[in-house]
mmCIF file of C-alpha atoms in Angstrom:
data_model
loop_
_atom_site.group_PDB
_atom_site.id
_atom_site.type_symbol
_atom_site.label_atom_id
_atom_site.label_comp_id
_atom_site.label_asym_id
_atom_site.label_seq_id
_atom_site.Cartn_x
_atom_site.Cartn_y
_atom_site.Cartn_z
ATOM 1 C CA UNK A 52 0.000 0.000 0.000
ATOM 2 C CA UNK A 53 2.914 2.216 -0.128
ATOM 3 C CA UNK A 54 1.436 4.035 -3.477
ATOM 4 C CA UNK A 55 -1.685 5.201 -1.300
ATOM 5 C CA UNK A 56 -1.331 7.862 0.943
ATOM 6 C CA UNK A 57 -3.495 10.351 2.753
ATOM 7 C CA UNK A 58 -4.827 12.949 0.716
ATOM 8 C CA UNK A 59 -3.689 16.573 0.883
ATOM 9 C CA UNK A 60 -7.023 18.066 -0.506
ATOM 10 C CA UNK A 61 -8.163 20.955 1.978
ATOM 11 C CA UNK A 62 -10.902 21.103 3.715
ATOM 12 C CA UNK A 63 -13.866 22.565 1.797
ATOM 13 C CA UNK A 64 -17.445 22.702 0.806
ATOM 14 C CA UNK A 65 -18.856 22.750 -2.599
ATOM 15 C CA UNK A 66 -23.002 22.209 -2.685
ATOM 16 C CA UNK A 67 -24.041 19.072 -0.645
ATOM 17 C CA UNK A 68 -20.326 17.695 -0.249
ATOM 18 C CA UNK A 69 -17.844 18.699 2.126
ATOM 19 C CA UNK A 70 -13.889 17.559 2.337
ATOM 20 C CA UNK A 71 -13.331 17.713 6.433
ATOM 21 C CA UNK A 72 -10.438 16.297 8.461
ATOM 22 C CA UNK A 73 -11.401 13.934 11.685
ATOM 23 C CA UNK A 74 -9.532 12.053 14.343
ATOM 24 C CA UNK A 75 -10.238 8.565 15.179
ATOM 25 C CA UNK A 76 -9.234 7.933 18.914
ATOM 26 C CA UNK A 77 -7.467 5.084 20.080
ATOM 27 C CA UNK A 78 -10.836 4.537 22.015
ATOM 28 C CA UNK A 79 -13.108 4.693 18.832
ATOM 29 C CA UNK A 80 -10.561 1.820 17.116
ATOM 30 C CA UNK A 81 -10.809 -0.575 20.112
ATOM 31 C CA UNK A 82 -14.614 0.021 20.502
ATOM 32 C CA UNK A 83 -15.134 -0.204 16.531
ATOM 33 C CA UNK A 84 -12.919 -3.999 16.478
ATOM 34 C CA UNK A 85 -15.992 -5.192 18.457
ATOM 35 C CA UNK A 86 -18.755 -4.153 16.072
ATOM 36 C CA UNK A 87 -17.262 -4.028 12.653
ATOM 37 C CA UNK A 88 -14.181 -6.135 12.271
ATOM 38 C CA UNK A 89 -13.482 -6.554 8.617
ATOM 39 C CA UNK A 90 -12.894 -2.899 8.529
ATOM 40 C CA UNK A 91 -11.395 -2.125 11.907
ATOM 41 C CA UNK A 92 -9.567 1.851 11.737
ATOM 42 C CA UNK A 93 -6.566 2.665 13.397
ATOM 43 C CA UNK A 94 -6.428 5.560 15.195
ATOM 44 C CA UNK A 95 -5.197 8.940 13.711
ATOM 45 C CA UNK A 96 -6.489 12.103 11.532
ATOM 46 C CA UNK A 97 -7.708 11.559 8.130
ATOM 47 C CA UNK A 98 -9.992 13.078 4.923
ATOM 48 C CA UNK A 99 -13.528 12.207 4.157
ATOM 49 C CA UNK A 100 -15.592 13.353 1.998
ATOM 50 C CA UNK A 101 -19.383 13.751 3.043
ATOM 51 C CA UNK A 102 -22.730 14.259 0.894
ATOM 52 C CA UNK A 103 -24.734 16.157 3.349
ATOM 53 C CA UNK A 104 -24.135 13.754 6.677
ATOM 54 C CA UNK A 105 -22.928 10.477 4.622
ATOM 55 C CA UNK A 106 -19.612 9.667 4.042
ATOM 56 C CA UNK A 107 -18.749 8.605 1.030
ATOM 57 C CA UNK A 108 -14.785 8.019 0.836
ATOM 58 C CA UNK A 109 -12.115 8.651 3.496
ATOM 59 C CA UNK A 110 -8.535 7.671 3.295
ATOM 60 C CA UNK A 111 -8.295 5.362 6.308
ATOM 61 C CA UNK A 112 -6.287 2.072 6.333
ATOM 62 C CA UNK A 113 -9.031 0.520 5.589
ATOM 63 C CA UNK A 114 -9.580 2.414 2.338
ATOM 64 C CA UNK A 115 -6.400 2.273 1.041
ATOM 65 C CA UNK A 116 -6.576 -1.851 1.846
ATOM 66 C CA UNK A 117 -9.820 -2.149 -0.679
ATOM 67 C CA UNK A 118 -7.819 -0.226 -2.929
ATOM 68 C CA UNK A 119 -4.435 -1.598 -2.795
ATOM 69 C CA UNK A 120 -5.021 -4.106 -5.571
ATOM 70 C CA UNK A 121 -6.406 -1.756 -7.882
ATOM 71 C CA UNK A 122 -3.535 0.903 -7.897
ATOM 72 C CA UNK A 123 -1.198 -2.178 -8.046
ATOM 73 C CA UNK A 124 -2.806 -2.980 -10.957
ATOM 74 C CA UNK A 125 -2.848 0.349 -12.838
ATOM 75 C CA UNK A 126 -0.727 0.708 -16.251
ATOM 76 C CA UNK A 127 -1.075 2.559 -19.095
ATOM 77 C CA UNK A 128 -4.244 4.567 -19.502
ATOM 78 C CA UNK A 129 -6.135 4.268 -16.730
ATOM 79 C CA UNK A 130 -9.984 4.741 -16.038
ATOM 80 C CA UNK A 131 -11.620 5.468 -12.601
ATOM 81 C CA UNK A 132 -15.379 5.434 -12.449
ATOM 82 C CA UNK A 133 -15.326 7.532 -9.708
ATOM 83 C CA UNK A 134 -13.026 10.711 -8.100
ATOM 84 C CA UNK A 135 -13.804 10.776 -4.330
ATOM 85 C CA UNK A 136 -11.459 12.213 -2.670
ATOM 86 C CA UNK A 137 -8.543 11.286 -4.868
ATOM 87 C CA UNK A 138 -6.940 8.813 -3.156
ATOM 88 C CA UNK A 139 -7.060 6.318 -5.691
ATOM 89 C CA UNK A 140 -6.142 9.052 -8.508
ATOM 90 C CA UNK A 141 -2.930 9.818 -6.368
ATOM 91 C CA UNK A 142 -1.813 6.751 -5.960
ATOM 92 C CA UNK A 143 -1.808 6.040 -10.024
ATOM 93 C CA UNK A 144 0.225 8.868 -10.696
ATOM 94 C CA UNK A 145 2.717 7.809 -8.417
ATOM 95 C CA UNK A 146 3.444 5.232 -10.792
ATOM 96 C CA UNK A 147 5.506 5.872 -13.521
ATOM 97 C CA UNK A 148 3.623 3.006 -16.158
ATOM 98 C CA UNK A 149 0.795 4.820 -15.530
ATOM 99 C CA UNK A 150 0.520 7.193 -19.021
ATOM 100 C CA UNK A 151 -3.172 8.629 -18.766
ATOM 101 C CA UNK A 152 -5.817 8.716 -16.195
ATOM 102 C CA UNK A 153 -9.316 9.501 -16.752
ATOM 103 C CA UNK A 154 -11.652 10.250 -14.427
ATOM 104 C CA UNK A 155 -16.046 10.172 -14.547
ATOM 105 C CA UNK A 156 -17.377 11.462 -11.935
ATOM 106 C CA UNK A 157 -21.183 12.417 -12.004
ATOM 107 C CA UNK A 158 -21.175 15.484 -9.666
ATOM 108 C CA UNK A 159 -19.595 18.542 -10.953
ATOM 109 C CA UNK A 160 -19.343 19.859 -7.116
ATOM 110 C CA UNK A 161 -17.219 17.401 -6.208
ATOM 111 C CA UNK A 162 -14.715 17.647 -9.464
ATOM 112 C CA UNK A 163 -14.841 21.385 -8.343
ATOM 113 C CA UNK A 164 -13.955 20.362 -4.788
ATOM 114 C CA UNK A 165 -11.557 17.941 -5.401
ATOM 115 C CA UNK A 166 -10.151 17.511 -8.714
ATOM 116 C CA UNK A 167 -8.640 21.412 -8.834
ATOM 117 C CA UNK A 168 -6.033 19.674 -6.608
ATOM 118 C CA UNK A 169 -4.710 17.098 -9.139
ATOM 119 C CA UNK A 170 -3.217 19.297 -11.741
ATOM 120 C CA UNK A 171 -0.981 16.349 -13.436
ATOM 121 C CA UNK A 172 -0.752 16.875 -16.877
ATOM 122 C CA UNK A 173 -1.912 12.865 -17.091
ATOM 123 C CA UNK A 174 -5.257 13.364 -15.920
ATOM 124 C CA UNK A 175 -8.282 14.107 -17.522
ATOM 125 C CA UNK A 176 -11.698 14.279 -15.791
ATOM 126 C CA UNK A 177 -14.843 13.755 -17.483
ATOM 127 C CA UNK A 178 -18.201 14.962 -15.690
ATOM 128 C CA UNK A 179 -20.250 12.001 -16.798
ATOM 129 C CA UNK A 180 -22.432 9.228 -15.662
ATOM 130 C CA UNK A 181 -19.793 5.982 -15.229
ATOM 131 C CA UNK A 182 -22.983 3.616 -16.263
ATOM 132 C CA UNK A 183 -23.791 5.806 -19.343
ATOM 133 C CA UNK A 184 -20.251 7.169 -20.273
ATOM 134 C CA UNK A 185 -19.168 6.353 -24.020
ATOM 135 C CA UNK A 186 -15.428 6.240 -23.968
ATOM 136 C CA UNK A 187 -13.987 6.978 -27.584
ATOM 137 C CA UNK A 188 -13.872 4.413 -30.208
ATOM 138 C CA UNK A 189 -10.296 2.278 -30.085
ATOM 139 C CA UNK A 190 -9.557 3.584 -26.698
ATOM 140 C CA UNK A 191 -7.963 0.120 -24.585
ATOM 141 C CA UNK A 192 -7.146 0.711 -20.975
ATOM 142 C CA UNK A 193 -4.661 -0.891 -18.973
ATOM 143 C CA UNK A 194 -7.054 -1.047 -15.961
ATOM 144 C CA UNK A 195 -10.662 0.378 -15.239
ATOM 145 C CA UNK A 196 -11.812 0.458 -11.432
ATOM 146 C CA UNK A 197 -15.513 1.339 -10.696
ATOM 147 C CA UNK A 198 -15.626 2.777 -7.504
ATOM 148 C CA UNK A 199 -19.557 5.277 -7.724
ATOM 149 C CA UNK A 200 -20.509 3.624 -4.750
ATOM 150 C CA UNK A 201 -21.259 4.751 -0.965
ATOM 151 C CA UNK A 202 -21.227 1.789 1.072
ATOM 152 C CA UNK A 203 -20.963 -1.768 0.966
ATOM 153 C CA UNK A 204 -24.423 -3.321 -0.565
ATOM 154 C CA UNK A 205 -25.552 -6.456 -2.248
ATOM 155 C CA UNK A 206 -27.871 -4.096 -4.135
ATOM 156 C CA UNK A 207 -24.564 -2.694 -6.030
ATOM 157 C CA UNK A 208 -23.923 -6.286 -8.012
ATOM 158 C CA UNK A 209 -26.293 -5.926 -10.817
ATOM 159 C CA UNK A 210 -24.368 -2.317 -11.333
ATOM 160 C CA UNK A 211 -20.700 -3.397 -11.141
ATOM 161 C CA UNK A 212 -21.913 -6.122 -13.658
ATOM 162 C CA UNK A 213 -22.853 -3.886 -16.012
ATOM 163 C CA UNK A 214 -19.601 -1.819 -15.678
ATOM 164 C CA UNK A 215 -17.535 -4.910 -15.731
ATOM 165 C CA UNK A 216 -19.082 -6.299 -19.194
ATOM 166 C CA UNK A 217 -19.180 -2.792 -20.395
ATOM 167 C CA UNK A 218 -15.673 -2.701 -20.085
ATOM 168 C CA UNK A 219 -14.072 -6.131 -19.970
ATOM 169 C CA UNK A 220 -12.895 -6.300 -23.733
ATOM 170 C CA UNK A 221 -11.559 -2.548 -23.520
ATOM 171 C CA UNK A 222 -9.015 -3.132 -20.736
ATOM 172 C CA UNK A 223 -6.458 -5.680 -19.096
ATOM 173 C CA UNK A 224 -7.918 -5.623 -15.702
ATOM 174 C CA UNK A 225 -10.819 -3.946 -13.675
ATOM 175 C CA UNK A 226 -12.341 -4.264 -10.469
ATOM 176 C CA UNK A 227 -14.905 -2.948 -8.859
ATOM 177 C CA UNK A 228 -14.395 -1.258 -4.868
ATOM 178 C CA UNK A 229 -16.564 -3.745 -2.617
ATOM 179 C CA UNK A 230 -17.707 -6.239 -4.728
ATOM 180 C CA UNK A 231 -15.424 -8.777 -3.278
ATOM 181 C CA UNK A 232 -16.331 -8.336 0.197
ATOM 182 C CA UNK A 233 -20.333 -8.116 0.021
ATOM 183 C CA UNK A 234 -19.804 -11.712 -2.789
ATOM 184 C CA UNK A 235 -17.720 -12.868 0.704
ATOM 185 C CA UNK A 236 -20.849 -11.689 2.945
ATOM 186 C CA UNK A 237 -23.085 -13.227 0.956
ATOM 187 C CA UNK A 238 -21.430 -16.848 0.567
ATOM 188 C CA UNK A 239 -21.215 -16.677 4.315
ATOM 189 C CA UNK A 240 -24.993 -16.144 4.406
ATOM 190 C CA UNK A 241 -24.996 -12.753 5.885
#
């Protein structure tokens, strides 16, 4: 996980979304280990990004974990269905096989918030829907991740299949941010 690193974005608020810094105390860790233990924090001061009181990406250890594969994977032009906060966007730039990254994000308040700060020459961000997007004829990408998604839901499968045929003769890997942990829920029967 060395590529992903906390984000430097500033704290800010742009329509119903908000960049804000929080702490998580060494008390909230312990007491969180008991409740939700696949995605236990460590304590420290981190990013999230909120749509009104919902957060919908942070850069915690446990983000950067469900995205560690991804950025590993990233070559060539890259695709992200999704900007957040930028963590994942960061982290592909870091590495130097990484030629182009585009970017669809469906809210032009949080490219506004956000994407001013990622000023790489590489990137390009499209204000798009990710399930309706067209990308240009002949276009191949060395790996697409979907990540549109605020929490962890069986109701996001149909979705990421969609993306993943959409995509799966365009590019040389993709992945989709939860889908292998709720496919893990459910074959446990949860």
């Amino acid at each position: 996980m060395s590529l992903l690193e906390k984000v430097t974005v500033p704290e800010g608020q742009r329509g119903a979304w908000r960049v804000e810094r929080f702490e998580i105390s060494k008390m909230d860790a312990a007491m969180a280990m008991f409740s939700y233990r696949a995605r236990t924090p460590q304590p420290g001061t981190y990013t999230r990004l909120l749509r009104g009181r919902s957060i919908v990406m942070s850069d915690t250890w446990a983000e950067m974990r469900d995205h560690s594969y991804a950025v590993h994977m990233a070559k060539g032009h890259v695709l992200l269905n999704g900007l957040g906060i930028g963590m994942v966007l960061a982290a592909c730039l870091r590495k130097p096989e990484v030629t182009k990254v585009t970017v669809i994000e469906i809210d032009q308040d949080v490219i506004a918030l956000v994407g001013p700060h990622y000023t790489d020459s590489r990137v390009e961000i499209v204000c798009a829907d990710a399930v309706t997007y067209q990308p240009p004829k002949g276009i191949r990408y060395g790996m697409v991740w979907h990540d549109i998604w605020d929490s962890l839901c069986g109701d996001n499968l149909p979705e990421m299949t969609k993306l993943k045929r959409k995509y799966g003769r365009r590019c040389d890997w993709q992945g989709c941010w939860g889908e292998h942990e709720i496919r893990r829920y459910q074959r446990a029967g949860r």
